[in-house]
Coordinates of C-alpha atoms in Angstrom, one line a residue:
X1 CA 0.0 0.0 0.0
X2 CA 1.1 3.7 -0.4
X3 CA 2.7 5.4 2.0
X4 CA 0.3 8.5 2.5
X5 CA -2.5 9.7 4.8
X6 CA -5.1 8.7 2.7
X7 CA -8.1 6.5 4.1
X8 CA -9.6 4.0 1.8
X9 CA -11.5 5.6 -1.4
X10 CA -15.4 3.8 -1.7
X11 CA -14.8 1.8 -5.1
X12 CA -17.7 3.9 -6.6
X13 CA -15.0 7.2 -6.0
X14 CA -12.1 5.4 -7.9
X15 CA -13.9 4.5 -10.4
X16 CA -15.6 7.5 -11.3
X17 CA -11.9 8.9 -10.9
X18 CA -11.2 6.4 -13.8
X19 CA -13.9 7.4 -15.8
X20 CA -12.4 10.9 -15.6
X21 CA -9.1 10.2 -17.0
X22 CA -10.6 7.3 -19.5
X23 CA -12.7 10.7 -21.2
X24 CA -9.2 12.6 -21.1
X25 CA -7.2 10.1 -23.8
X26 CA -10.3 9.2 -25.8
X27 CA -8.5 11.9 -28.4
X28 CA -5.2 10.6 -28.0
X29 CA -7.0 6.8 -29.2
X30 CA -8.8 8.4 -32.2
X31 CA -6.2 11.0 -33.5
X32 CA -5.6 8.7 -37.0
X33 CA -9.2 9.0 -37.6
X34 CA -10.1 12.6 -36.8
X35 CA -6.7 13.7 -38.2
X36 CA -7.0 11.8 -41.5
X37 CA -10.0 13.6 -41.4
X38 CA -8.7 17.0 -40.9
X39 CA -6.1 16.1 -43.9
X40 CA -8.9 15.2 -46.3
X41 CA -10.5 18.3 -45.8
X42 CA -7.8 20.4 -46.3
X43 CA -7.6 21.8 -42.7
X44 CA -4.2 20.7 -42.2
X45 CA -1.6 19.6 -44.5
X46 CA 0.3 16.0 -44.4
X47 CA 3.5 17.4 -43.3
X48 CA 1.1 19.4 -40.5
X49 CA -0.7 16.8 -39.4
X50 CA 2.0 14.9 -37.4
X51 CA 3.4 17.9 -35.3
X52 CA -0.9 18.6 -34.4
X53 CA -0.8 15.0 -33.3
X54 CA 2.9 15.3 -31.4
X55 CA 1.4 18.9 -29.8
X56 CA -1.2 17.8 -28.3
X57 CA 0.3 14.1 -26.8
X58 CA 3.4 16.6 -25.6
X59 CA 0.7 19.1 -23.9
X60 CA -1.1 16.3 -22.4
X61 CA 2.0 14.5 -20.8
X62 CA 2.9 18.2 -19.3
X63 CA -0.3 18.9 -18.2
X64 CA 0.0 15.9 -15.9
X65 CA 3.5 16.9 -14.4
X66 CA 2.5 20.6 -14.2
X67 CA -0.7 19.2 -12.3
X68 CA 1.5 17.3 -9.9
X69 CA 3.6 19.9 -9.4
X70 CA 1.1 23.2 -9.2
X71 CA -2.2 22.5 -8.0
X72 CA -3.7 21.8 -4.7
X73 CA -5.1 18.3 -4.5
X74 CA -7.8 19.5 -2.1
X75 CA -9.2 21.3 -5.0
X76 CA -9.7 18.1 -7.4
X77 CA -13.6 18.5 -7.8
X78 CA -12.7 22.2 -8.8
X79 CA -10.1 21.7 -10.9
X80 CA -11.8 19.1 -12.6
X81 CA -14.6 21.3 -13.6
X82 CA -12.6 23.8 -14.8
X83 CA -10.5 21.6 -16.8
X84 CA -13.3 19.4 -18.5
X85 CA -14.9 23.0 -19.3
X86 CA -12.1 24.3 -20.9
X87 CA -11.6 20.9 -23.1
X88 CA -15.2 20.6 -24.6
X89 CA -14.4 24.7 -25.7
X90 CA -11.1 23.4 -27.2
X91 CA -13.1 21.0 -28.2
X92 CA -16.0 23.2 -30.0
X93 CA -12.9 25.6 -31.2
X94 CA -11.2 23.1 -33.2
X95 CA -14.2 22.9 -35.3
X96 CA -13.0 27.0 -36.7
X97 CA -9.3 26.2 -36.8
X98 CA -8.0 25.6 -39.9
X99 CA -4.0 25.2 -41.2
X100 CA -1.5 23.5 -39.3
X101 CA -0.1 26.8 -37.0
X102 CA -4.0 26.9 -35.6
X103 CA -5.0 23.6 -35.0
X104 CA -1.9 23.3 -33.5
X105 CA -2.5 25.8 -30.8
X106 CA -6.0 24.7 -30.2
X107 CA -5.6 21.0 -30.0
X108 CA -1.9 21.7 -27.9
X109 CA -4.6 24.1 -25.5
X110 CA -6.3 20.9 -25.3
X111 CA -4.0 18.6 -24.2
X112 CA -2.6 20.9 -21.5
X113 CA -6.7 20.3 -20.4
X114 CA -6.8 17.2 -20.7
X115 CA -3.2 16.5 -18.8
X116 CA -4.9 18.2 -16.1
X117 CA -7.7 15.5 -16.1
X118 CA -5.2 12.8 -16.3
X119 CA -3.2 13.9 -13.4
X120 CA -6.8 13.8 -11.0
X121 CA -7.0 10.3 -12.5
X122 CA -3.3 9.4 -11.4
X123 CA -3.4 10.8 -7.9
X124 CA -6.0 8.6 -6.9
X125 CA -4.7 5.8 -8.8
X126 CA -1.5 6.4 -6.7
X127 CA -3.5 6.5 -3.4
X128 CA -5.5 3.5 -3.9
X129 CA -4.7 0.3 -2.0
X130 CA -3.2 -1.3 -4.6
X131 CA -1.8 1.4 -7.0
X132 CA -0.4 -0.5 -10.1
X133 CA -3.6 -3.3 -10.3
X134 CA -6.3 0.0 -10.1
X135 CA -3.3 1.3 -12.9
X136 CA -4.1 -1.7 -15.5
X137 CA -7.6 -1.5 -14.5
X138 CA -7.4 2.1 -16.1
X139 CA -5.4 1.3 -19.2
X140 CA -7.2 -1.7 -20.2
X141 CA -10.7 0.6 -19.7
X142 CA -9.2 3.6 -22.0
X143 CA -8.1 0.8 -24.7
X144 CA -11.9 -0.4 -25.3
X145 CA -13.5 3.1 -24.9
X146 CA -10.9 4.6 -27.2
X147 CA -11.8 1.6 -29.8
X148 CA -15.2 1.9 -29.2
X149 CA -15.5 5.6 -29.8
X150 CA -13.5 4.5 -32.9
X151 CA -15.7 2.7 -34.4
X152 CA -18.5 5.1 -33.7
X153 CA -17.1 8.1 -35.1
X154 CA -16.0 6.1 -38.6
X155 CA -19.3 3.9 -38.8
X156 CA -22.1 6.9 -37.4
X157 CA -21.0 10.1 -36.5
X158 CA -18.3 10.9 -39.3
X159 CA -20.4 9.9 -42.2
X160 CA -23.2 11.9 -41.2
X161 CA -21.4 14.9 -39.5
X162 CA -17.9 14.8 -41.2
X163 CA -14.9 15.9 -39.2
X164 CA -17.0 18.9 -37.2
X165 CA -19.4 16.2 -35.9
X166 CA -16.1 14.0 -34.3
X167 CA -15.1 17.0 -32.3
X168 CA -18.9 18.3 -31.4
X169 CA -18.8 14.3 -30.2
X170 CA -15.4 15.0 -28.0
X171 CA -16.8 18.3 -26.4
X172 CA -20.4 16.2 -25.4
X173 CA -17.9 13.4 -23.9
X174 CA -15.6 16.1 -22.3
X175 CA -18.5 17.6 -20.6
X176 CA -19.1 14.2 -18.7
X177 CA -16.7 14.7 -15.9
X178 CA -18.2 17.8 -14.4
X179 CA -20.9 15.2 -13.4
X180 CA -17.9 12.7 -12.7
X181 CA -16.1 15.2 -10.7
X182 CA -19.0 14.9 -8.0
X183 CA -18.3 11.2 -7.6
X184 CA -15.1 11.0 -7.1
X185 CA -12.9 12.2 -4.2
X186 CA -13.3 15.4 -2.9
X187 CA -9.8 16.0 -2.4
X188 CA -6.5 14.3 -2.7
X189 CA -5.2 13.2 0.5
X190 CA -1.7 14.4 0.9
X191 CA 1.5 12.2 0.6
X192 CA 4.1 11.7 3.1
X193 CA 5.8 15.0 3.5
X194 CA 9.5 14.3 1.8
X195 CA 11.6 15.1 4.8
X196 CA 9.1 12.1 6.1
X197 CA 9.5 9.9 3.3
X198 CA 13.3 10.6 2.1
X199 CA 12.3 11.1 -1.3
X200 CA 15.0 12.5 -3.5
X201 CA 15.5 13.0 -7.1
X202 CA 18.6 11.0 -8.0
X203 CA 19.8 9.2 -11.1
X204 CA 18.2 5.7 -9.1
X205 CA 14.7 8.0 -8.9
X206 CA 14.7 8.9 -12.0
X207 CA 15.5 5.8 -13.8
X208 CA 12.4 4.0 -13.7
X209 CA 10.9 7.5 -15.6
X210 CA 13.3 7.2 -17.8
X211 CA 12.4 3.3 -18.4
X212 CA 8.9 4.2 -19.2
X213 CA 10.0 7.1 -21.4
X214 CA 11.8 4.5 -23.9
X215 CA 9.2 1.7 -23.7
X216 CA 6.6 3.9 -24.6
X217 CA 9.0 5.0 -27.4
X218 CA 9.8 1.4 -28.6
X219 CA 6.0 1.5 -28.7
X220 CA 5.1 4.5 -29.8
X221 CA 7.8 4.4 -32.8
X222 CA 6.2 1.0 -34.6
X223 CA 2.9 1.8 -33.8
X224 CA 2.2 5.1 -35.6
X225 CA 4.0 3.3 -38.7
X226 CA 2.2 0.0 -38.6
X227 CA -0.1 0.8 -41.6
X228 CA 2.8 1.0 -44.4
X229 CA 5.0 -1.6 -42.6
X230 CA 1.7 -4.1 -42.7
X231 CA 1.5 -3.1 -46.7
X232 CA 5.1 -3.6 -47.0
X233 CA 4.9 -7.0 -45.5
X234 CA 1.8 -7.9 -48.0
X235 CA -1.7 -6.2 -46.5
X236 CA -3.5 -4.0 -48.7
X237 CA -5.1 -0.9 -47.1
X238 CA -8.0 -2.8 -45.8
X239 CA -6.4 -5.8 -44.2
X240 CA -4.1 -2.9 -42.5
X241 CA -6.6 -1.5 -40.6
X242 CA -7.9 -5.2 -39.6
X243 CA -4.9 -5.6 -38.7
X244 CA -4.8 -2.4 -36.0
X245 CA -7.9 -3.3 -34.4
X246 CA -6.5 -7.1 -34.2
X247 CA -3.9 -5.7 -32.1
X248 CA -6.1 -3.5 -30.1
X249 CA -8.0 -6.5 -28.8
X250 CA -4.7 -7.8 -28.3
X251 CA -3.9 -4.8 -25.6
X252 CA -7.2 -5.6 -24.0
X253 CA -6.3 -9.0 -23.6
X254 CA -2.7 -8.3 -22.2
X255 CA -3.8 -5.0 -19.8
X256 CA -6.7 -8.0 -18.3
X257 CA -4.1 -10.3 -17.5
X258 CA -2.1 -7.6 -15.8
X259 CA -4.2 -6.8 -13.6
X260 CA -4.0 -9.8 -12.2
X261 CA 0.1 -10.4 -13.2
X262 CA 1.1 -7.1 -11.6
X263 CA 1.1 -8.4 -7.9
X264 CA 2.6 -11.4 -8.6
X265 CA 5.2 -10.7 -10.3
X266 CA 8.3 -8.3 -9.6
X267 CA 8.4 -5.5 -11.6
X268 CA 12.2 -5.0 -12.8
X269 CA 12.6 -8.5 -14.1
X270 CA 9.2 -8.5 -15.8
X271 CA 9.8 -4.9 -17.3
X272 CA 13.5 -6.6 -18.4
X273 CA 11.6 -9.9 -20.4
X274 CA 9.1 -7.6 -21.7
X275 CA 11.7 -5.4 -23.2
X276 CA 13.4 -8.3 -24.5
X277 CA 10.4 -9.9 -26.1
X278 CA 10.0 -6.2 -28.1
X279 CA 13.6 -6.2 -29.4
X280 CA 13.1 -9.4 -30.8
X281 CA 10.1 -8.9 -32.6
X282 CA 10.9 -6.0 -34.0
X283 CA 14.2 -7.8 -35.3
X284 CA 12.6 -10.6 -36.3
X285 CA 9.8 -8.5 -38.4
X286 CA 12.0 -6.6 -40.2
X287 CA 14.0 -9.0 -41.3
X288 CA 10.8 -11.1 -42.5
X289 CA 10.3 -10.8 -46.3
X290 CA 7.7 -9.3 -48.3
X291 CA 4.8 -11.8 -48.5
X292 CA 4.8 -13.2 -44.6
X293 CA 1.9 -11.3 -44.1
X294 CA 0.6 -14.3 -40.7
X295 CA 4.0 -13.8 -39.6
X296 CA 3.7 -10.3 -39.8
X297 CA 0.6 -10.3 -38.0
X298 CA 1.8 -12.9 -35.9
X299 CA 4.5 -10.5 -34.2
X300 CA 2.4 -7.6 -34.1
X301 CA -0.3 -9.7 -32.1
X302 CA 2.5 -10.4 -29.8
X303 CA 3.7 -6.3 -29.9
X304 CA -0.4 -5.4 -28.7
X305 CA 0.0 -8.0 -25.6
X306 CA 3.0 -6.8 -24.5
X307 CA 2.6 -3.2 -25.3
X308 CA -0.5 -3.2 -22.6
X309 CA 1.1 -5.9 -20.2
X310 CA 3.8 -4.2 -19.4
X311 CA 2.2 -0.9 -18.1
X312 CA 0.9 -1.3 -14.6
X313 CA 5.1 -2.8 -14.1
X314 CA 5.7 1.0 -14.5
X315 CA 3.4 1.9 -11.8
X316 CA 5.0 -0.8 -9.3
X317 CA 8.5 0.0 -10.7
X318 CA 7.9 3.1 -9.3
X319 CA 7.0 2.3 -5.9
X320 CA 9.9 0.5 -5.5
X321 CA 12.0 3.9 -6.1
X322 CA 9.5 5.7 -4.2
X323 CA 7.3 4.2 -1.4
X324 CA 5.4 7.9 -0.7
X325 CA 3.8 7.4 -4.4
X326 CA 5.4 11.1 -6.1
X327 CA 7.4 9.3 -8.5
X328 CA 4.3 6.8 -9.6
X329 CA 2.6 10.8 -10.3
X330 CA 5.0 11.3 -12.9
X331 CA 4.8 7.8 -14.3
X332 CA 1.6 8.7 -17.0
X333 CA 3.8 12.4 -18.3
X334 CA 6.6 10.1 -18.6
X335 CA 4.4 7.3 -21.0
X336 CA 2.8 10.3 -23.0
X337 CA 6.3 12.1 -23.7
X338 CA 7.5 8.6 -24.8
X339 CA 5.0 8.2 -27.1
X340 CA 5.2 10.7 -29.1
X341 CA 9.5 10.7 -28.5
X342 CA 8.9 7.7 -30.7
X343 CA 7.5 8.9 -33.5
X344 CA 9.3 11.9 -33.5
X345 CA 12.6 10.4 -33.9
X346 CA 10.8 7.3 -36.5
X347 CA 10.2 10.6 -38.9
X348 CA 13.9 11.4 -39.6
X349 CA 14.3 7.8 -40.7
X350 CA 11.4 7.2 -42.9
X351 CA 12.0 8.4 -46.6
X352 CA 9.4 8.6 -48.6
X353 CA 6.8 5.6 -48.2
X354 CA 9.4 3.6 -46.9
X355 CA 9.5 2.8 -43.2
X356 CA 11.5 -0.2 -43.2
X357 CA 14.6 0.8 -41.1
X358 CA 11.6 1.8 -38.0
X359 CA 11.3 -1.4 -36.6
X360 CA 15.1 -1.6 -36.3
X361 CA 14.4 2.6 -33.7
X362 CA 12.5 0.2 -31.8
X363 CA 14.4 -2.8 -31.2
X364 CA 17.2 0.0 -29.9
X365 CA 14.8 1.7 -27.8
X366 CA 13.5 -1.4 -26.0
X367 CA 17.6 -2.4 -25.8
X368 CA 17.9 1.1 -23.6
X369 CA 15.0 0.4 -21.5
X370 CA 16.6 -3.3 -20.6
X371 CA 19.8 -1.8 -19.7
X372 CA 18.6 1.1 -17.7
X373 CA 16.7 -1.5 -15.8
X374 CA 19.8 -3.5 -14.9
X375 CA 21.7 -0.2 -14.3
X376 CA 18.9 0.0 -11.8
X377 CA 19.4 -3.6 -10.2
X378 CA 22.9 -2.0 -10.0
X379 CA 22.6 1.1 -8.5
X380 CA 20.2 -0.2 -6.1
X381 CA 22.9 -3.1 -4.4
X382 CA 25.6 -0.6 -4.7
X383 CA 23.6 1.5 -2.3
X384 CA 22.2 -0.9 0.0
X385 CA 24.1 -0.8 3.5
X386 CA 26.6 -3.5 3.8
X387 CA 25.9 -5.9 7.6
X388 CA 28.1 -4.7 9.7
X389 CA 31.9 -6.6 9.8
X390 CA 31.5 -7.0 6.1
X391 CA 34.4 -4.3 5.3
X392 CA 37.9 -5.0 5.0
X393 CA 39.8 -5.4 8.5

């Protein structure tokens, strides 16, 4: 359990809390639809449409760690309020902006919003009784309302309201936790004061940040480049796309067992395999050739488990630096920045239609993560106090 002066939070408050920070990334699931949309339309340009999409996951990642830094968890009903207000205007004002310099503003003003709504989400995730399960419950409920809204916006909403009605849909959803906010906690209990705690930012603190940082760019990288890689290896445009939502269901299924997996099982040598299994399927699907399309979609089934799996580790990973739960704060800002790290860096390697050298970014990303974890291991038996009469006479 934390280590704060929290008293248990009624389920119905946590998951109301959940519900709250589920609303918050629903953009962040749909952005290839909305911004394929946007691209069609002539609202933003090709080359526009990826620094929009970067923007507003950026915004959104410090909008949590300004959150935990800035405002006053006894004002989390407030602060919700305001923030879900100010994301349905964003919302409503996308629907005027038009070229990339605009909708960049607006949607980056939304993600600062909707960072805000994450970090309520993530302080009582962090002062729940068991931090990293209530963690997977929350990433395995954002995967299958992000698909689901998905699917409505490309099947109903889209078709008979184009581009405007997706976003007049967000601002509706984003206007669903100032009901929320009166469900969950009123406040957020403080944590254990620091001189209390012994929390300190040191390279051993701020390692298991930095491992989430380069999962979630091993991720992040092959993920926003699965469509042409999947053509590549034999899909047509179609198949592509049934593809994605194969590997969606594969995140559910990985994030369910999690929840269960994430008190079981220790977090650094978990977080270390599923590094390892990344590496070697991205290795092992680039050097695939053309025509493998099962094997393909093999590996990629195995990317979605993982990908999900592994994300509640971060949470307890966390913990482990920091019992007084600051550090497991940081640990969704740290994710977000990662994912869009990813494809930042997966751009200056791409020429033209051709992405094949992004699955090799990955592999060396996931690499990083596995050996800043054993640094860890390190760092942490280097400063554990020796019994006394161990040192030299």
């Amino acid at each position: 359990m934390p280590a704060n002066d929290a008293s248990p939070m009624p389920p119905f408050q946590v998951a109301a809390a959940l519900a709250v920070g589920t609303i918050a990334v629903l953009m962040i699931g749909v952005q290839p639809i909305l911004l394929g949309e946007l691209v069609d339309a002539k609202q933003v340009s090709l080359e526009g449409v990826g620094i929009v999409a970067m923007a507003e996951i950026i915004m959104l990642g410090l909008g949590v760690a300004l959150g935990d830094a800035l405002l006053p968890g006894a004002q989390l009903r407030r602060i919700t309020l305001v923030a879900a207000l100010l994301a349905a205007c964003l919302d409503l004002l996308t629907m005027r902006a038009s070229g990339d310099a605009a909708m960049t503003a607006v949607r980056a003003a939304a993600g600062l919003a909707e960072g805000v709504l994450v970090w309520g989400t993530t302080g009582v995730i962090v002062r729940s009784a068991n931090p990293a399960r209530v963690g997977g419950i929350f990433f395995v409920v954002q995967t299958i309302a992000q698909a689901a809204l998905g699917a409505l916006l490309a099947h109903a909403v889209i078709p008979r309201a184009g581009w405007q009605g997706g976003f007049a849909a967000l601002a509706v959803l984003s206007l669903l936790p100032c009901v929320l906010a009166f469900r969950q906690p009123a406040r957020l209990a403080p944590l254990v004061a620091t001189a209390v705690s012994g929390f300190r930012w040191s390279v051993a603190t701020l390692l298991p940040l930095a491992v989430a940082f380069l999962q979630l760019a091993t991720l992040g990288s092959f993920w926003a480049y699965l469509e042409p890689l999947g053509k590549a290896a034999g899909f047509d445009a179609r198949a592509a796309q049934t593809l994605i939502a194969g590997v969606l269901v594969m995140q559910v299924i990985g994030g369910s067992l999690a929840t269960f997996a994430v008190g079981r099982l220790p977090a650094r040598p978990t977080l270390v395999a599923c590094s390892g299994v990344l590496a070697a399927v991205m290795l092992a699907l680039h050097a695939l050739p053309v025509g493998r399309s099962l094997d393909f979609a093999l590996g990629c089934a195995v990317f979605g488990f993982v990908w999900m799996f592994m994300l509640p580790f971060h949470i307890g990973l966390a913990f482990g630096a920091d019992a007084s739960g600051r550090l497991a704060g940081l640990v969704p800002a740290a994710q977000l920045l990662g994912s869009a790290f990813g494809p930042l860096m997966a751009s200056f390697i791409v020429e033209g239609d051709e992405a094949g050298a992004v699955p090799w970014l990955s592999a060396a990303f996931a690499a990083a993560a596995a050996a800043l974890l054993l640094a860890l291991v390190v760092i942490r038996a280097a400063a554990r106090p020796r019994p006394a009469g161990s040192g030299s006479p």
